[in-house]
CSV table of C-alpha atoms in Angstrom, one decimal:
chain,number,residue,atom,x,y,z
M,525,MET,CA,65.6,71.1,98.8
M,526,SER,CA,68.7,73.2,98.0
M,527,SER,CA,69.4,76.3,100.1
M,528,MET,CA,69.3,78.5,97.0
M,529,LEU,CA,65.7,77.2,96.1
M,530,MET,CA,64.6,77.7,99.7
M,531,THR,CA,65.9,81.3,99.6
M,532,SER,CA,64.1,82.1,96.3
M,533,MET,CA,60.8,80.6,97.7
M,534,TYR,CA,61.1,82.6,100.9
M,535,MET,CA,61.7,85.8,98.9
M,536,MET,CA,58.8,85.2,96.6
M,537,LYS,CA,56.5,84.5,99.5
M,538,ASN,CA,57.5,87.3,101.8
M,539,LYS,CA,58.6,90.0,99.4
M,540,ILE,CA,60.8,91.9,101.9
M,541,LYS,CA,60.8,95.6,101.3
M,542,PHE,CA,62.7,97.9,103.6
M,543,LYS,CA,61.8,101.5,104.2
M,544,LYS,CA,65.5,102.3,103.8
M,545,ILE,CA,69.0,100.8,103.5
M,546,TYR,CA,72.0,102.5,105.1
M,547,LEU,CA,75.0,102.4,102.9
M,548,GLU,CA,78.4,103.4,104.3
M,549,ILE,CA,80.3,104.6,101.3
M,550,ILE,CA,83.2,105.7,103.4
M,551,ASN,CA,83.9,104.7,107.2
M,552,TYR,CA,86.1,107.6,108.4
M,553,CYS,CA,85.5,111.2,109.0
M,554,ASN,CA,87.2,114.6,108.9
M,555,LEU,CA,86.5,115.3,112.5
M,556,ASP,CA,87.2,113.6,115.8
M,557,CYS,CA,84.0,114.3,117.9
M,558,PRO,CA,83.9,112.9,121.4
M,559,PHE,CA,80.4,111.3,121.0
M,560,CYS,CA,81.5,109.3,118.1
M,561,VAL,CA,83.3,106.0,118.9
M,562,GLN,CA,86.4,104.7,117.2
M,563,SER,CA,85.8,101.9,114.7
M,564,ASN,CA,87.6,98.5,114.7
M,565,LYS,CA,87.6,98.6,110.9
M,566,GLU,CA,90.5,99.7,108.7
M,567,PRO,CA,89.8,103.1,107.0
M,568,GLN,CA,88.0,102.2,103.7
M,569,MET,CA,85.7,103.6,101.0
M,570,MET,CA,83.6,101.9,98.3
M,571,ASP,CA,84.7,102.5,94.8
M,572,LEU,CA,82.3,103.0,91.8
M,573,GLU,CA,82.7,99.5,90.7
M,574,ASP,CA,81.6,98.2,94.1
M,575,LEU,CA,78.6,100.5,94.0
M,576,ASN,CA,77.6,99.4,90.4
M,577,ASN,CA,77.4,95.9,91.8
M,578,ILE,CA,75.7,96.8,95.0
M,579,LEU,CA,73.0,99.2,93.9
M,580,PRO,CA,71.0,96.9,91.6
M,581,MET,CA,70.7,94.5,94.7
M,582,VAL,CA,69.7,97.4,96.9
M,583,LYS,CA,67.0,98.6,94.5
M,584,LYS,CA,65.2,95.2,94.8
M,585,TYR,CA,64.7,95.9,98.5
M,586,THR,CA,64.2,99.5,98.9
M,587,ASP,CA,63.6,102.9,97.1
M,588,TYR,CA,65.5,104.8,99.7
M,589,LEU,CA,69.1,104.9,100.3
M,590,TYR,CA,70.7,106.6,103.3
M,591,LEU,CA,74.4,107.5,102.7
M,592,HIS,CA,75.5,107.0,106.3
M,593,LEU,CA,76.3,104.5,109.0
M,594,LYS,CA,79.6,105.9,110.0
M,595,GLY,CA,82.0,108.2,108.4
M,596,GLU,CA,81.5,111.4,106.5
M,597,PRO,CA,80.0,110.8,103.0
M,598,LEU,CA,81.0,114.1,101.6
M,599,MET,CA,84.7,113.1,102.1
M,600,HIS,CA,84.3,110.5,99.3
M,601,PRO,CA,86.3,111.8,96.3
M,602,ASP,CA,83.7,110.4,93.9
M,603,PHE,CA,80.6,111.7,95.8
M,604,ASP,CA,79.2,113.5,92.8
M,605,LYS,CA,79.5,110.4,90.6
M,606,ILE,CA,77.8,108.4,93.4
M,607,ILE,CA,74.8,110.6,93.4
M,608,GLU,CA,74.6,110.2,89.6
M,609,LEU,CA,74.8,106.4,90.0
M,610,THR,CA,72.0,106.3,92.6
M,611,ASN,CA,69.8,108.4,90.4
M,612,GLU,CA,70.4,105.9,87.4
M,613,TYR,CA,69.2,103.2,89.7
M,614,GLY,CA,66.1,105.1,90.7
M,615,LEU,CA,67.1,105.4,94.3
M,616,THR,CA,66.0,108.3,96.5
M,617,VAL,CA,68.9,109.5,98.7
M,618,ASN,CA,69.2,110.8,102.2
M,619,ILE,CA,72.5,112.2,103.4
M,620,THR,CA,73.8,112.5,107.0
M,621,THR,CA,76.8,114.9,107.3
M,622,ASN,CA,78.6,117.2,109.7
M,623,GLY,CA,78.2,119.9,107.1
M,624,PHE,CA,81.9,120.9,107.0
M,625,LEU,CA,82.1,119.9,103.3
M,626,LEU,CA,78.7,121.0,102.2
M,627,GLU,CA,80.1,124.0,100.3
M,628,LYS,CA,82.4,121.7,98.2
M,629,TYR,CA,79.4,119.7,96.9
M,630,PHE,CA,76.6,122.4,97.0
M,631,ASP,CA,76.3,122.6,93.3
M,632,THR,CA,76.1,118.8,93.0
M,633,ILE,CA,73.4,118.5,95.6
M,634,MET,CA,71.5,121.6,94.4
M,635,LYS,CA,71.3,120.1,90.8
M,636,SER,CA,70.5,116.5,91.9
M,637,ASN,CA,66.8,115.4,91.5
M,638,ASN,CA,67.0,112.3,93.8
M,639,ILE,CA,68.3,113.8,97.1
M,640,ARG,CA,65.3,114.0,99.4
M,641,GLN,CA,66.8,115.0,102.7
M,642,ILE,CA,70.1,116.1,104.3
M,643,ASN,CA,70.7,115.6,108.0
M,644,ILE,CA,73.3,118.0,109.4
M,645,SER,CA,74.8,117.0,112.7
M,646,LEU,CA,75.4,120.4,114.3
M,647,GLN,CA,76.6,118.7,117.5
M,648,SER,CA,79.8,118.1,115.7
M,649,LEU,CA,80.6,121.8,116.4
M,650,ILE,CA,81.4,120.8,120.0
M,651,THR,CA,85.1,120.6,119.1
M,652,GLN,CA,85.3,123.9,117.4
M,653,SER,CA,86.1,127.4,118.8
M,654,ILE,CA,83.5,130.1,119.2
M,655,GLU,CA,84.9,131.8,116.0
M,656,LYS,CA,84.9,128.7,113.9
M,657,ARG,CA,81.3,127.9,115.0
M,658,LYS,CA,80.3,131.3,113.8
M,659,GLN,CA,82.0,130.9,110.6
M,660,TYR,CA,80.5,127.5,110.1
M,661,LEU,CA,76.9,128.8,110.7
M,662,ASP,CA,77.5,131.8,108.5
M,663,THR,CA,78.5,129.5,105.7
M,664,VAL,CA,76.2,126.5,106.2
M,665,ILE,CA,72.8,128.1,107.2
M,666,PRO,CA,72.6,130.3,104.0
M,667,MET,CA,73.2,127.2,101.9
M,668,VAL,CA,70.6,125.3,103.8
M,669,GLU,CA,68.1,128.1,103.1
M,670,LYS,CA,68.8,127.7,99.3
M,671,LEU,CA,68.7,123.9,99.4
M,672,GLU,CA,65.3,123.8,101.1
M,673,LYS,CA,63.7,125.0,98.0
M,674,ARG,CA,63.6,121.2,97.0
M,675,ILE,CA,65.3,119.2,99.8
M,676,PHE,CA,64.3,118.7,103.3
M,677,ILE,CA,66.8,119.7,105.9
M,678,SER,CA,67.1,118.2,109.4
M,679,LEU,CA,69.5,120.3,111.7
M,680,ARG,CA,70.4,117.9,114.4
M,681,LEU,CA,71.3,118.6,118.0
M,682,TRP,CA,71.7,115.0,119.4
M,683,ASN,CA,73.8,115.6,122.5
M,684,ASP,CA,74.0,115.4,126.2
M,685,GLU,CA,72.6,118.5,127.7
M,686,ARG,CA,73.9,117.5,131.2
M,687,LYS,CA,77.3,118.8,130.0
M,688,GLN,CA,77.9,122.6,130.5
M,689,ASP,CA,79.8,123.0,127.1
M,690,VAL,CA,76.9,121.3,125.3
M,691,VAL,CA,74.4,123.6,126.9
M,692,ALA,CA,76.5,126.6,125.7
M,693,LEU,CA,76.8,125.2,122.2
M,694,ASN,CA,73.0,124.5,121.8
M,695,LYS,CA,72.1,128.0,123.1
M,696,MET,CA,74.5,129.6,120.6
M,697,ILE,CA,73.0,127.6,117.7
M,698,ILE,CA,69.5,128.2,118.8
M,699,ASP,CA,70.1,131.9,119.2
M,700,TYR,CA,71.7,132.0,115.7
M,701,LEU,CA,68.7,130.3,114.1
M,702,ASN,CA,66.2,132.5,116.0
M,703,ASP,CA,68.0,135.6,114.6
M,704,TYR,CA,68.5,134.3,111.1
M,705,PHE,CA,65.0,133.0,110.5
M,706,LYS,CA,63.2,135.5,112.8
M,707,ILE,CA,61.6,132.8,114.8
M,708,ASP,CA,61.4,131.8,118.5
M,709,ILE,CA,62.8,128.4,119.3
M,710,LEU,CA,62.5,127.3,122.9
M,711,GLU,CA,65.8,125.9,124.2
M,712,ASN,CA,64.1,122.8,125.6
M,713,TYR,CA,62.0,122.1,122.5
M,714,HIS,CA,62.8,118.7,120.9
M,715,GLY,CA,61.7,119.3,117.4
M,716,GLN,CA,60.5,122.3,115.5
M,717,LYS,CA,59.8,123.4,112.0
M,718,ILE,CA,62.1,126.4,111.3
M,719,ASN,CA,61.1,127.1,107.7
M,720,GLN,CA,59.3,125.5,104.8
M,721,ARG,CA,61.5,122.4,104.6
M,722,ILE,CA,64.0,123.1,107.5
M,723,TYR,CA,63.5,121.3,110.9
M,724,LEU,CA,65.4,121.3,114.1
M,725,SER,CA,65.8,117.9,115.6
M,726,LYS,CA,66.9,117.7,119.3
M,727,GLU,CA,67.5,114.3,120.8
M,728,GLU,CA,69.4,112.8,123.7
M,729,GLU,CA,72.9,111.6,122.8
M,730,PHE,CA,72.7,107.8,122.1
M,731,GLU,CA,75.2,105.1,123.1
M,732,TRP,CA,76.8,103.2,120.2
M,733,PRO,CA,76.1,99.5,120.7
M,734,ALA,CA,78.9,97.2,121.7
M,735,ILE,CA,79.0,93.6,123.0
M,736,LEU,CA,78.9,93.6,126.7
M,737,ASP,CA,78.0,91.0,129.4
M,738,ALA,CA,74.3,91.4,129.2
M,739,GLU,CA,71.6,88.9,130.4
M,740,ASP,CA,68.6,90.8,128.9
M,741,ASN,CA,67.2,88.5,126.2
M,742,SER,CA,63.8,90.3,125.7
M,743,GLY,CA,63.3,93.3,123.5
M,744,TYR,CA,62.4,94.7,120.2
M,745,CYS,CA,64.0,96.6,117.3
M,746,LEU,CA,63.2,97.8,113.9
M,747,GLY,CA,66.5,96.3,112.5
M,748,GLY,CA,65.7,93.9,109.8
M,749,LYS,CA,62.1,95.1,109.5
M,750,THR,CA,62.4,98.7,108.3
M,751,HIS,CA,66.2,98.7,107.5
M,752,ILE,CA,69.5,97.0,107.2
M,753,GLY,CA,72.9,98.4,106.8
M,754,ILE,CA,75.9,97.8,104.5
M,755,LEU,CA,79.3,98.7,105.6
M,756,SER,CA,82.0,100.0,103.4
M,757,ASP,CA,83.7,96.5,103.3
M,758,GLY,CA,80.5,95.0,102.2
M,759,THR,CA,79.4,93.6,105.5
M,760,VAL,CA,75.6,93.5,105.8
M,761,THR,CA,74.4,94.5,109.3
M,762,ILE,CA,71.0,94.2,111.0
M,763,CYS,CA,71.6,97.5,112.7
M,764,CYS,CA,72.1,101.1,111.5
M,765,LEU,CA,74.5,101.7,114.4
M,766,ASP,CA,76.6,98.5,114.0
M,767,HIS,CA,79.6,100.3,112.6
M,768,ASN,CA,81.9,97.3,113.4
M,769,GLY,CA,79.7,94.7,111.6
M,770,LEU,CA,79.2,92.7,114.8
M,771,SER,CA,75.8,91.4,113.6
M,772,ASP,CA,77.5,90.3,110.4
M,773,LEU,CA,74.8,88.7,108.2
M,774,GLY,CA,77.1,88.1,105.2
M,775,ASN,CA,79.0,90.2,102.7
M,776,VAL,CA,77.6,91.6,99.4
M,777,PHE,CA,81.1,91.4,97.8
M,778,ASN,CA,80.9,87.6,98.3
M,779,ASN,CA,77.2,86.8,98.2
M,780,SER,CA,74.0,88.1,96.8
M,781,LEU,CA,71.6,90.2,98.9
M,782,ASP,CA,68.9,87.6,98.1
M,783,ASP,CA,71.1,84.9,99.7
M,784,ILE,CA,72.0,87.0,102.7
M,785,LEU,CA,68.3,88.0,103.4
M,786,GLY,CA,67.2,84.5,102.9
M,787,SER,CA,69.7,83.0,105.4
M,788,GLU,CA,68.8,81.2,108.5
M,789,LYS,CA,70.6,83.8,110.6
M,790,PHE,CA,68.7,86.8,109.2
M,791,LEU,CA,65.3,85.0,109.3
M,792,ALA,CA,65.9,83.9,112.9
M,793,ILE,CA,66.8,87.5,114.0
M,794,ARG,CA,63.6,88.8,112.3
M,795,GLU,CA,61.4,86.2,113.9
M,796,ALA,CA,63.0,86.7,117.2
M,797,PHE,CA,62.3,90.5,117.1
M,798,GLN,CA,58.7,89.9,116.2
M,799,ASN,CA,58.4,87.7,119.3
M,800,ARG,CA,60.3,90.4,121.4
M,801,LYS,CA,63.3,88.2,121.9
M,802,LEU,CA,66.9,89.1,121.3
M,803,VAL,CA,69.3,86.5,119.8
M,804,LEU,CA,72.4,88.6,119.0
M,805,PRO,CA,74.9,89.5,121.8
M,806,LEU,CA,75.1,93.0,120.3
M,807,CYS,CA,71.3,93.4,120.6
M,808,LYS,CA,71.3,92.2,124.2
M,809,SER,CA,73.7,95.1,125.1
M,810,CYS,CA,72.2,97.8,123.0
M,811,THR,CA,70.4,100.6,124.7
M,812,TYR,CA,69.1,102.3,121.6
M,813,ARG,CA,66.4,99.7,121.3
M,814,TYR,CA,64.6,101.2,124.4
M,815,ARG,CA,63.5,104.1,122.3
M,816,PHE,CA,61.2,101.8,120.4
M,817,ASN,CA,59.5,100.9,123.7
M,818,LYS,CA,58.5,104.5,124.6
């Protein structure tokens, strides 16, 4: 039996559907934050022709597209056209951004009817002066208040509160939000609804996965079950944090997503996770998976 026929039979039988697919439309950023690791990839972005080829494949496997894996999506010069394209293919979009370019595309986002949620990484303010932090909040928070009329907003503070500068940053942001929205957020609170569709998300800073000398072969992850990632160079990853494509399942510029998701490698990884086993060196070294065991 040919591999193509086996792939087709597998897809028909199992009908894989992901909760979301992460799509990295650009792999570089306008900031240089200490918590964000350097990529081994060359700076790259997807062009509209690439996306026109990829989005029909994506639509077969999910209704939700997350414009992030690494990089700042609002830096893409065709961001407004990308939103139009995702809408044409019936995809609901979530965006993760540092917020510094939110004003540039505010009208595009406000007018869109397929953007469901924007995650704003407020921890990125750690490199900014007190004055610039204040300017940022004075610009971004009023826009957030307008956007929440139709879009969910997650204000993220995912950082290491063992560091004194982080504690100071978080306090400033929480004090600002308390004053602006006339609420009372506790500093040690790990998630709170701020307004109708605005939420504060506080989490520990995570470690980006890398291949290390690890002997732990047991564990579980949602990669390949609820999501996959596609990097800006077309590499398909099992992991939403695998910015270097170390789990490399194949490339959508060379093969169809049907073939990639029907491959022996992908199916073996999925089955191993279900049996709480790790087969990829990247997974064996990853600490983020421990969050699924809580």
